[in-house]
Amino acid sequence: MAGLNVSLSFFFATFALCEAARRASKALLPVGAYEGFAREVVGAVQLGACCLEMRMLVELGPWAGGFGPDLLLTLLFLLFLAHGATLDGALANPTVSLQEFLMAEASLPDTLLKLAAQGLGMQAACTLTHLCWAWELSDLHLLQSLMAQSCSSALRTSVPHRALVEAACAFCFHLILLHLRHSPPAYRVPAVALLVTVMVYTAGPFTSAFFNPALAASVTFGCSGHTLLEYAQVHWLGPLTGMVLAVLLHQGRLPRLFQRNLFYSQKNKYRAPRGKPAPASGDTRTPAKGSSGREPGCSSVEGPHSS
């Protein structure tokens, strides 16, 4: 359990340092610089470092530390609960930033700035995490430090199958985000954390279930076993395709590109009242007494016994 205690300390230290960096950035930087760049950098560092440490526990914990899947999945769920509560609105995922752009909720310069911040934050997270592993504070860190020098691919099936798995994960992830984006955080954060846990458990054996292009590029693109193009097809094209399909299904269109709904017909729920047509100028007749005829321009009201 010593290795688990070291990893828990790593998580707590990462959250504490990133929270301190967020507060300092918010106090020292203008609002635009904080929300558009600094917040994304810090959020990407927090998410990237914790995911790298969690990935190490998943790969080495069962045989080197005796950790069961129940412990690892519970820890993963709690981590994403903590991320949702502390990221302060940071996206830390390029496909989520592109989703906001396609939804016409963010401009192109803001989106590009966030993408650059996320890439920078993920690279910083990899550097800092590998430095921590090099200190060899636990046996797990020692093993991971030795294995990191010759990392292998996390892709364990054919490239089309892996791309389909990543696209499916991204599709479910973004569809839930779109459905819950106006929900209170008390409901949204646990739902997203549970979804991520289920998807990692289901798709992890095939692609490690990143569905985050910046994180996947920082972790796996330098590993041997596949070409850069194959990695890009799985970890970039797959999540991007899943995100676009989720927006199309949820909105019926891509608001940035199309004004008209492509899939769903929009029916007006308010009907304009029909005006009563004026009687003809020469028609002054009135129905005879007891007649069953209808007055021009009016609907007859039938009695309860009428046929």
mmCIF file of C-alpha atoms in Angstrom:
data_model
loop_
_atom_site.group_PDB
_atom_site.id
_atom_site.type_symbol
_atom_site.label_atom_id
_atom_site.label_comp_id
_atom_site.label_asym_id
_atom_site.label_seq_id
_atom_site.Cartn_x
_atom_site.Cartn_y
_atom_site.Cartn_z
ATOM 1 C CA MET A 1 0.000 0.000 0.000
ATOM 2 C CA ALA A 2 3.043 2.286 0.160
ATOM 3 C CA GLY A 3 2.860 2.843 -3.596
ATOM 4 C CA LEU A 4 -0.809 3.784 -3.352
ATOM 5 C CA ASN A 5 -0.083 6.263 -0.560
ATOM 6 C CA VAL A 6 2.596 7.913 -2.688
ATOM 7 C CA SER A 7 0.176 8.174 -5.623
ATOM 8 C CA LEU A 8 -2.517 9.661 -3.398
ATOM 9 C CA SER A 9 0.000 12.196 -2.139
ATOM 10 C CA PHE A 10 0.867 12.972 -5.761
ATOM 11 C CA PHE A 11 -2.810 13.634 -6.544
ATOM 12 C CA PHE A 12 -3.287 15.887 -3.516
ATOM 13 C CA ALA A 13 -0.112 17.828 -4.282
ATOM 14 C CA THR A 14 -1.143 18.280 -7.924
ATOM 15 C CA PHE A 15 -4.572 19.617 -6.974
ATOM 16 C CA ALA A 16 -3.086 21.938 -4.343
ATOM 17 C CA LEU A 17 -0.404 23.373 -6.641
ATOM 18 C CA CYS A 18 -2.817 23.857 -9.524
ATOM 19 C CA GLU A 19 -5.362 25.554 -7.272
ATOM 20 C CA ALA A 20 -2.650 27.909 -6.013
ATOM 21 C CA ALA A 21 -1.618 28.649 -9.609
ATOM 22 C CA ARG A 22 -5.243 29.363 -10.551
ATOM 23 C CA ARG A 23 -5.738 31.802 -7.708
ATOM 24 C CA ALA A 24 -2.465 33.569 -8.410
ATOM 25 C CA SER A 25 -3.262 33.843 -12.133
ATOM 26 C CA LYS A 26 -6.735 35.152 -11.413
ATOM 27 C CA ALA A 27 -5.320 37.811 -9.084
ATOM 28 C CA LEU A 28 -2.438 38.924 -11.317
ATOM 29 C CA LEU A 29 -3.766 38.605 -14.878
ATOM 30 C CA PRO A 30 -6.608 40.364 -16.684
ATOM 31 C CA VAL A 31 -9.851 38.430 -16.936
ATOM 32 C CA GLY A 32 -9.409 37.711 -20.644
ATOM 33 C CA ALA A 33 -5.867 36.433 -20.250
ATOM 34 C CA TYR A 34 -6.859 34.214 -17.342
ATOM 35 C CA GLU A 35 -9.977 32.693 -18.908
ATOM 36 C CA GLY A 36 -8.525 32.357 -22.400
ATOM 37 C CA PHE A 37 -5.037 31.069 -21.612
ATOM 38 C CA ALA A 38 -3.843 30.689 -18.009
ATOM 39 C CA ARG A 39 -6.899 28.774 -16.809
ATOM 40 C CA GLU A 40 -6.582 26.315 -19.690
ATOM 41 C CA VAL A 41 -2.856 25.786 -19.083
ATOM 42 C CA VAL A 42 -3.366 25.058 -15.384
ATOM 43 C CA GLY A 43 -6.391 22.844 -16.068
ATOM 44 C CA ALA A 44 -4.459 20.844 -18.670
ATOM 45 C CA VAL A 45 -1.538 20.404 -16.257
ATOM 46 C CA GLN A 46 -3.881 19.133 -13.535
ATOM 47 C CA LEU A 47 -5.763 16.770 -15.818
ATOM 48 C CA GLY A 48 -2.658 15.524 -17.619
ATOM 49 C CA ALA A 49 -0.586 14.842 -14.500
ATOM 50 C CA CYS A 50 -3.417 13.000 -12.743
ATOM 51 C CA CYS A 51 -4.223 10.941 -15.848
ATOM 52 C CA LEU A 52 -0.587 9.930 -16.254
ATOM 53 C CA GLU A 53 -0.346 8.836 -12.620
ATOM 54 C CA MET A 54 -3.672 7.025 -12.880
ATOM 55 C CA ARG A 55 -2.547 5.284 -16.065
ATOM 56 C CA MET A 56 0.565 4.101 -14.247
ATOM 57 C CA LEU A 57 -1.587 2.660 -11.441
ATOM 58 C CA VAL A 58 -3.835 0.871 -13.952
ATOM 59 C CA GLU A 59 -0.906 -0.665 -15.840
ATOM 60 C CA LEU A 60 1.383 -1.579 -12.920
ATOM 61 C CA GLY A 61 -0.911 -1.657 -9.908
ATOM 62 C CA PRO A 62 -2.597 -5.051 -10.449
ATOM 63 C CA TRP A 63 0.634 -7.082 -10.625
ATOM 64 C CA ALA A 64 3.108 -4.843 -8.763
ATOM 65 C CA GLY A 65 0.857 -3.452 -6.056
ATOM 66 C CA GLY A 66 -1.999 -5.919 -5.830
ATOM 67 C CA PHE A 67 -4.658 -3.321 -6.654
ATOM 68 C CA GLY A 68 -8.019 -4.677 -7.783
ATOM 69 C CA PRO A 69 -10.192 -3.128 -10.502
ATOM 70 C CA ASP A 70 -12.744 -1.974 -7.939
ATOM 71 C CA LEU A 71 -10.138 0.185 -6.205
ATOM 72 C CA LEU A 72 -8.820 1.626 -9.476
ATOM 73 C CA LEU A 73 -12.271 2.442 -10.858
ATOM 74 C CA THR A 74 -13.328 4.063 -7.595
ATOM 75 C CA LEU A 75 -10.182 6.167 -7.588
ATOM 76 C CA LEU A 76 -10.772 7.180 -11.212
ATOM 77 C CA PHE A 77 -14.344 8.231 -10.435
ATOM 78 C CA LEU A 78 -13.230 10.298 -7.442
ATOM 79 C CA LEU A 79 -10.503 11.948 -9.506
ATOM 80 C CA PHE A 80 -12.947 13.138 -12.146
ATOM 81 C CA LEU A 81 -15.311 14.325 -9.449
ATOM 82 C CA ALA A 82 -12.460 16.439 -8.091
ATOM 83 C CA HIS A 83 -11.593 17.687 -11.593
ATOM 84 C CA GLY A 84 -15.153 18.777 -12.229
ATOM 85 C CA ALA A 85 -15.246 20.647 -8.922
ATOM 86 C CA THR A 86 -11.879 22.422 -9.250
ATOM 87 C CA LEU A 87 -11.194 23.168 -12.937
ATOM 88 C CA ASP A 88 -13.008 26.516 -12.627
ATOM 89 C CA GLY A 89 -14.520 26.258 -16.090
ATOM 90 C CA ALA A 90 -11.369 25.109 -17.889
ATOM 91 C CA LEU A 91 -12.050 22.718 -20.761
ATOM 92 C CA ALA A 92 -8.626 20.978 -20.899
ATOM 93 C CA ASN A 93 -9.740 19.080 -24.008
ATOM 94 C CA PRO A 94 -9.302 20.291 -27.606
ATOM 95 C CA THR A 95 -12.473 18.600 -28.852
ATOM 96 C CA VAL A 96 -14.552 20.415 -26.225
ATOM 97 C CA SER A 97 -13.035 23.727 -27.378
ATOM 98 C CA LEU A 98 -13.832 22.847 -30.996
ATOM 99 C CA GLN A 99 -17.336 21.898 -29.917
ATOM 100 C CA GLU A 100 -17.827 25.389 -28.503
ATOM 101 C CA PHE A 101 -16.543 26.831 -31.786
ATOM 102 C CA LEU A 102 -18.953 24.729 -33.878
ATOM 103 C CA MET A 103 -21.777 25.713 -31.531
ATOM 104 C CA ALA A 104 -20.923 29.378 -32.270
ATOM 105 C CA GLU A 105 -20.178 29.948 -28.589
ATOM 106 C CA ALA A 106 -16.509 30.913 -29.076
ATOM 107 C CA SER A 107 -14.628 32.832 -31.747
ATOM 108 C CA LEU A 108 -11.816 31.386 -33.845
ATOM 109 C CA PRO A 109 -8.998 33.377 -32.115
ATOM 110 C CA ASP A 110 -10.240 32.345 -28.665
ATOM 111 C CA THR A 111 -10.466 28.712 -29.766
ATOM 112 C CA LEU A 112 -6.948 28.699 -31.212
ATOM 113 C CA LEU A 113 -5.593 30.294 -28.037
ATOM 114 C CA LYS A 114 -7.256 27.623 -25.903
ATOM 115 C CA LEU A 115 -5.904 24.852 -28.124
ATOM 116 C CA ALA A 116 -2.371 26.222 -27.747
ATOM 117 C CA ALA A 117 -2.820 26.520 -23.975
ATOM 118 C CA GLN A 118 -4.077 22.935 -23.705
ATOM 119 C CA GLY A 119 -1.162 21.568 -25.711
ATOM 120 C CA LEU A 120 1.313 23.544 -23.614
ATOM 121 C CA GLY A 121 -0.314 22.395 -20.384
ATOM 122 C CA MET A 122 -0.254 18.722 -21.386
ATOM 123 C CA GLN A 123 3.420 18.902 -22.328
ATOM 124 C CA ALA A 124 4.212 20.564 -19.001
ATOM 125 C CA ALA A 125 2.237 17.851 -17.185
ATOM 126 C CA CYS A 126 4.256 15.111 -18.912
ATOM 127 C CA THR A 127 7.541 16.788 -18.044
ATOM 128 C CA LEU A 128 6.651 17.347 -14.392
ATOM 129 C CA THR A 129 5.208 13.853 -13.946
ATOM 130 C CA HIS A 130 8.259 12.162 -15.447
ATOM 131 C CA LEU A 131 10.438 14.277 -13.162
ATOM 132 C CA CYS A 132 8.432 13.092 -10.163
ATOM 133 C CA TRP A 133 8.767 9.473 -11.302
ATOM 134 C CA ALA A 134 12.524 9.941 -11.584
ATOM 135 C CA TRP A 135 12.648 10.640 -7.834
ATOM 136 C CA GLU A 136 11.589 6.990 -7.331
ATOM 137 C CA LEU A 137 9.444 7.696 -4.294
ATOM 138 C CA SER A 138 7.824 4.246 -4.601
ATOM 139 C CA ASP A 139 8.458 0.935 -6.312
ATOM 140 C CA LEU A 140 5.743 1.757 -8.825
ATOM 141 C CA HIS A 141 7.442 5.021 -9.717
ATOM 142 C CA LEU A 142 10.749 3.196 -10.074
ATOM 143 C CA LEU A 143 9.223 0.680 -12.480
ATOM 144 C CA GLN A 144 7.411 3.375 -14.426
ATOM 145 C CA SER A 145 10.574 5.460 -14.700
ATOM 146 C CA LEU A 146 12.394 2.475 -16.210
ATOM 147 C CA MET A 147 9.546 1.620 -18.567
ATOM 148 C CA ALA A 148 9.031 5.203 -19.722
ATOM 149 C CA GLN A 149 12.388 5.119 -21.504
ATOM 150 C CA SER A 150 11.010 2.543 -23.974
ATOM 151 C CA CYS A 151 7.260 3.011 -24.007
ATOM 152 C CA SER A 152 5.139 0.930 -26.322
ATOM 153 C CA SER A 153 1.907 1.625 -28.120
ATOM 154 C CA ALA A 154 -1.376 1.590 -26.217
ATOM 155 C CA LEU A 155 -3.206 0.522 -29.389
ATOM 156 C CA ARG A 156 -4.039 -3.168 -29.219
ATOM 157 C CA THR A 157 -6.349 -3.708 -32.219
ATOM 158 C CA SER A 158 -6.464 -2.632 -35.847
ATOM 159 C CA VAL A 159 -6.319 1.070 -36.638
ATOM 160 C CA PRO A 160 -9.915 1.322 -38.006
ATOM 161 C CA HIS A 161 -11.275 -0.509 -34.957
ATOM 162 C CA ARG A 162 -9.336 1.736 -32.576
ATOM 163 C CA ALA A 163 -10.478 4.872 -34.386
ATOM 164 C CA LEU A 164 -14.074 3.643 -34.142
ATOM 165 C CA VAL A 165 -13.689 3.017 -30.402
ATOM 166 C CA GLU A 166 -12.275 6.511 -29.796
ATOM 167 C CA ALA A 167 -15.016 8.053 -31.943
ATOM 168 C CA ALA A 168 -17.703 6.171 -30.001
ATOM 169 C CA CYS A 169 -16.242 7.297 -26.664
ATOM 170 C CA ALA A 170 -16.036 10.919 -27.832
ATOM 171 C CA PHE A 171 -19.577 10.730 -29.221
ATOM 172 C CA CYS A 172 -21.026 9.571 -25.883
ATOM 173 C CA PHE A 173 -18.907 12.045 -23.925
ATOM 174 C CA HIS A 174 -19.899 15.092 -25.990
ATOM 175 C CA LEU A 175 -23.539 14.076 -26.230
ATOM 176 C CA ILE A 176 -23.762 13.950 -22.436
ATOM 177 C CA LEU A 177 -21.931 17.275 -22.175
ATOM 178 C CA LEU A 178 -24.373 18.885 -24.581
ATOM 179 C CA HIS A 179 -27.362 17.408 -22.796
ATOM 180 C CA LEU A 180 -26.163 18.522 -19.351
ATOM 181 C CA ARG A 181 -24.477 21.818 -20.200
ATOM 182 C CA HIS A 182 -27.287 23.856 -18.585
ATOM 183 C CA SER A 183 -27.707 21.505 -15.625
ATOM 184 C CA PRO A 184 -26.460 22.412 -12.133
ATOM 185 C CA PRO A 185 -22.904 21.223 -11.354
ATOM 186 C CA ALA A 186 -24.281 18.989 -8.606
ATOM 187 C CA TYR A 187 -25.828 16.806 -11.334
ATOM 188 C CA ARG A 188 -23.458 17.411 -14.235
ATOM 189 C CA VAL A 189 -20.143 16.642 -12.514
ATOM 190 C CA PRO A 190 -21.096 13.195 -11.085
ATOM 191 C CA ALA A 191 -22.765 12.206 -14.366
ATOM 192 C CA VAL A 192 -19.664 13.067 -16.408
ATOM 193 C CA ALA A 193 -17.361 11.364 -13.891
ATOM 194 C CA LEU A 194 -19.466 8.196 -13.992
ATOM 195 C CA LEU A 195 -19.543 8.246 -17.794
ATOM 196 C CA VAL A 196 -15.765 8.622 -18.045
ATOM 197 C CA THR A 197 -15.260 5.766 -15.570
ATOM 198 C CA VAL A 198 -17.546 3.454 -17.529
ATOM 199 C CA MET A 199 -15.911 4.309 -20.852
ATOM 200 C CA VAL A 200 -12.388 3.826 -19.507
ATOM 201 C CA TYR A 201 -13.404 0.447 -18.103
ATOM 202 C CA THR A 202 -15.046 -0.562 -21.407
ATOM 203 C CA ALA A 203 -12.666 0.876 -24.015
ATOM 204 C CA GLY A 204 -9.442 0.997 -22.002
ATOM 205 C CA PRO A 205 -8.231 -2.448 -23.115
ATOM 206 C CA PHE A 206 -8.339 -1.306 -26.763
ATOM 207 C CA THR A 207 -7.078 2.308 -26.900
ATOM 208 C CA SER A 208 -6.678 3.449 -23.248
ATOM 209 C CA ALA A 209 -9.834 5.553 -23.909
ATOM 210 C CA PHE A 210 -8.179 8.972 -24.046
ATOM 211 C CA PHE A 211 -10.787 10.797 -26.221
ATOM 212 C CA ASN A 212 -8.580 13.841 -25.571
ATOM 213 C CA PRO A 213 -6.238 14.645 -28.488
ATOM 214 C CA ALA A 214 -3.843 16.777 -26.445
ATOM 215 C CA LEU A 215 -3.446 14.148 -23.725
ATOM 216 C CA ALA A 216 -3.045 11.325 -26.239
ATOM 217 C CA ALA A 217 -0.444 13.253 -28.232
ATOM 218 C CA SER A 218 1.612 13.970 -25.119
ATOM 219 C CA VAL A 219 1.463 10.399 -23.820
ATOM 220 C CA THR A 220 1.555 8.063 -26.811
ATOM 221 C CA PHE A 221 2.779 9.831 -29.945
ATOM 222 C CA GLY A 222 6.401 9.318 -28.980
ATOM 223 C CA CYS A 223 6.006 5.581 -28.327
ATOM 224 C CA SER A 224 7.117 2.918 -30.750
ATOM 225 C CA GLY A 225 4.839 0.487 -32.538
ATOM 226 C CA HIS A 226 2.840 2.776 -34.834
ATOM 227 C CA THR A 227 3.403 5.702 -37.164
ATOM 228 C CA LEU A 228 2.428 9.276 -36.456
ATOM 229 C CA LEU A 229 -0.310 9.035 -39.092
ATOM 230 C CA GLU A 230 -1.861 5.986 -37.391
ATOM 231 C CA TYR A 231 -1.796 7.712 -34.017
ATOM 232 C CA ALA A 232 -3.412 10.788 -35.577
ATOM 233 C CA GLN A 233 -6.173 8.711 -37.154
ATOM 234 C CA VAL A 234 -7.039 7.092 -33.830
ATOM 235 C CA HIS A 235 -6.501 9.874 -31.285
ATOM 236 C CA TRP A 236 -7.244 12.977 -33.376
ATOM 237 C CA LEU A 237 -9.588 12.017 -36.200
ATOM 238 C CA GLY A 238 -11.594 9.563 -34.067
ATOM 239 C CA PRO A 239 -12.513 11.994 -31.237
ATOM 240 C CA LEU A 240 -13.095 14.847 -33.696
ATOM 241 C CA THR A 241 -15.515 12.702 -35.718
ATOM 242 C CA GLY A 242 -17.369 11.608 -32.580
ATOM 243 C CA MET A 243 -17.702 15.221 -31.416
ATOM 244 C CA VAL A 244 -19.085 16.428 -34.767
ATOM 245 C CA LEU A 245 -21.626 13.594 -34.843
ATOM 246 C CA ALA A 246 -22.717 14.413 -31.285
ATOM 247 C CA VAL A 247 -23.313 18.071 -32.189
ATOM 248 C CA LEU A 248 -25.230 17.060 -35.315
ATOM 249 C CA LEU A 249 -27.440 14.645 -33.394
ATOM 250 C CA HIS A 250 -28.101 17.081 -30.568
ATOM 251 C CA GLN A 251 -28.615 20.252 -32.630
ATOM 252 C CA GLY A 252 -29.604 18.849 -36.009
ATOM 253 C CA ARG A 253 -26.955 21.099 -37.569
ATOM 254 C CA LEU A 254 -23.564 22.674 -37.027
ATOM 255 C CA PRO A 255 -24.528 26.196 -35.905
ATOM 256 C CA ARG A 256 -21.206 27.655 -37.057
ATOM 257 C CA LEU A 257 -21.766 26.385 -40.613
ATOM 258 C CA PHE A 258 -25.521 25.957 -41.123
ATOM 259 C CA GLN A 259 -28.482 28.084 -40.111
ATOM 260 C CA ARG A 260 -31.097 25.588 -41.245
ATOM 261 C CA ASN A 261 -31.772 22.431 -39.282
ATOM 262 C CA LEU A 262 -30.554 19.494 -41.352
ATOM 263 C CA PHE A 263 -32.352 16.651 -39.591
ATOM 264 C CA TYR A 264 -35.267 17.874 -37.511
ATOM 265 C CA SER A 265 -38.271 19.813 -38.743
ATOM 266 C CA GLN A 266 -39.029 22.891 -36.686
ATOM 267 C CA LYS A 267 -42.769 23.253 -36.048
ATOM 268 C CA ASN A 268 -44.147 26.491 -34.672
ATOM 269 C CA LYS A 269 -45.999 25.695 -31.472
ATOM 270 C CA TYR A 270 -48.021 28.934 -31.700
ATOM 271 C CA ARG A 271 -50.789 28.978 -34.330
ATOM 272 C CA ALA A 272 -52.033 32.239 -35.783
ATOM 273 C CA PRO A 273 -55.771 32.712 -35.098
ATOM 274 C CA ARG A 274 -58.012 32.318 -38.095
ATOM 275 C CA GLY A 275 -60.097 35.366 -38.940
ATOM 276 C CA LYS A 276 -63.873 35.071 -39.448
ATOM 277 C CA PRO A 277 -64.635 35.577 -43.125
ATOM 278 C CA ALA A 278 -67.070 38.424 -43.856
ATOM 279 C CA PRO A 279 -70.468 37.396 -45.288
ATOM 280 C CA ALA A 280 -71.155 38.048 -48.934
ATOM 281 C CA SER A 281 -72.598 41.463 -49.682
ATOM 282 C CA GLY A 282 -75.836 40.130 -51.116
ATOM 283 C CA ASP A 283 -76.375 37.295 -48.700
ATOM 284 C CA THR A 284 -78.668 38.504 -45.937
ATOM 285 C CA ARG A 285 -80.526 35.306 -45.392
ATOM 286 C CA THR A 286 -80.793 33.832 -41.905
ATOM 287 C CA PRO A 287 -81.432 30.199 -41.255
ATOM 288 C CA ALA A 288 -85.029 29.269 -40.650
ATOM 289 C CA LYS A 289 -86.173 28.483 -37.164
ATOM 290 C CA GLY A 290 -85.312 24.955 -36.229
ATOM 291 C CA SER A 291 -83.095 24.521 -39.249
ATOM 292 C CA SER A 292 -79.946 22.463 -38.906
ATOM 293 C CA GLY A 293 -77.985 24.632 -41.282
ATOM 294 C CA ARG A 294 -74.804 26.516 -40.346
ATOM 295 C CA GLU A 295 -74.365 30.239 -40.203
ATOM 296 C CA PRO A 296 -71.785 31.369 -42.729
ATOM 297 C CA GLY A 297 -68.371 31.766 -41.162
ATOM 298 C CA CYS A 298 -69.187 29.987 -37.884
ATOM 299 C CA SER A 299 -68.848 26.405 -36.744
ATOM 300 C CA SER A 300 -71.882 24.598 -35.523
ATOM 301 C CA VAL A 301 -71.771 23.348 -31.957
ATOM 302 C CA GLU A 302 -73.311 19.942 -31.775
ATOM 303 C CA GLY A 303 -75.280 18.771 -28.806
ATOM 304 C CA PRO A 304 -74.414 15.720 -26.755
ATOM 305 C CA HIS A 305 -76.927 13.557 -28.605
ATOM 306 C CA SER A 306 -76.043 14.665 -32.145
ATOM 307 C CA SER A 307 -74.806 12.093 -34.561
#
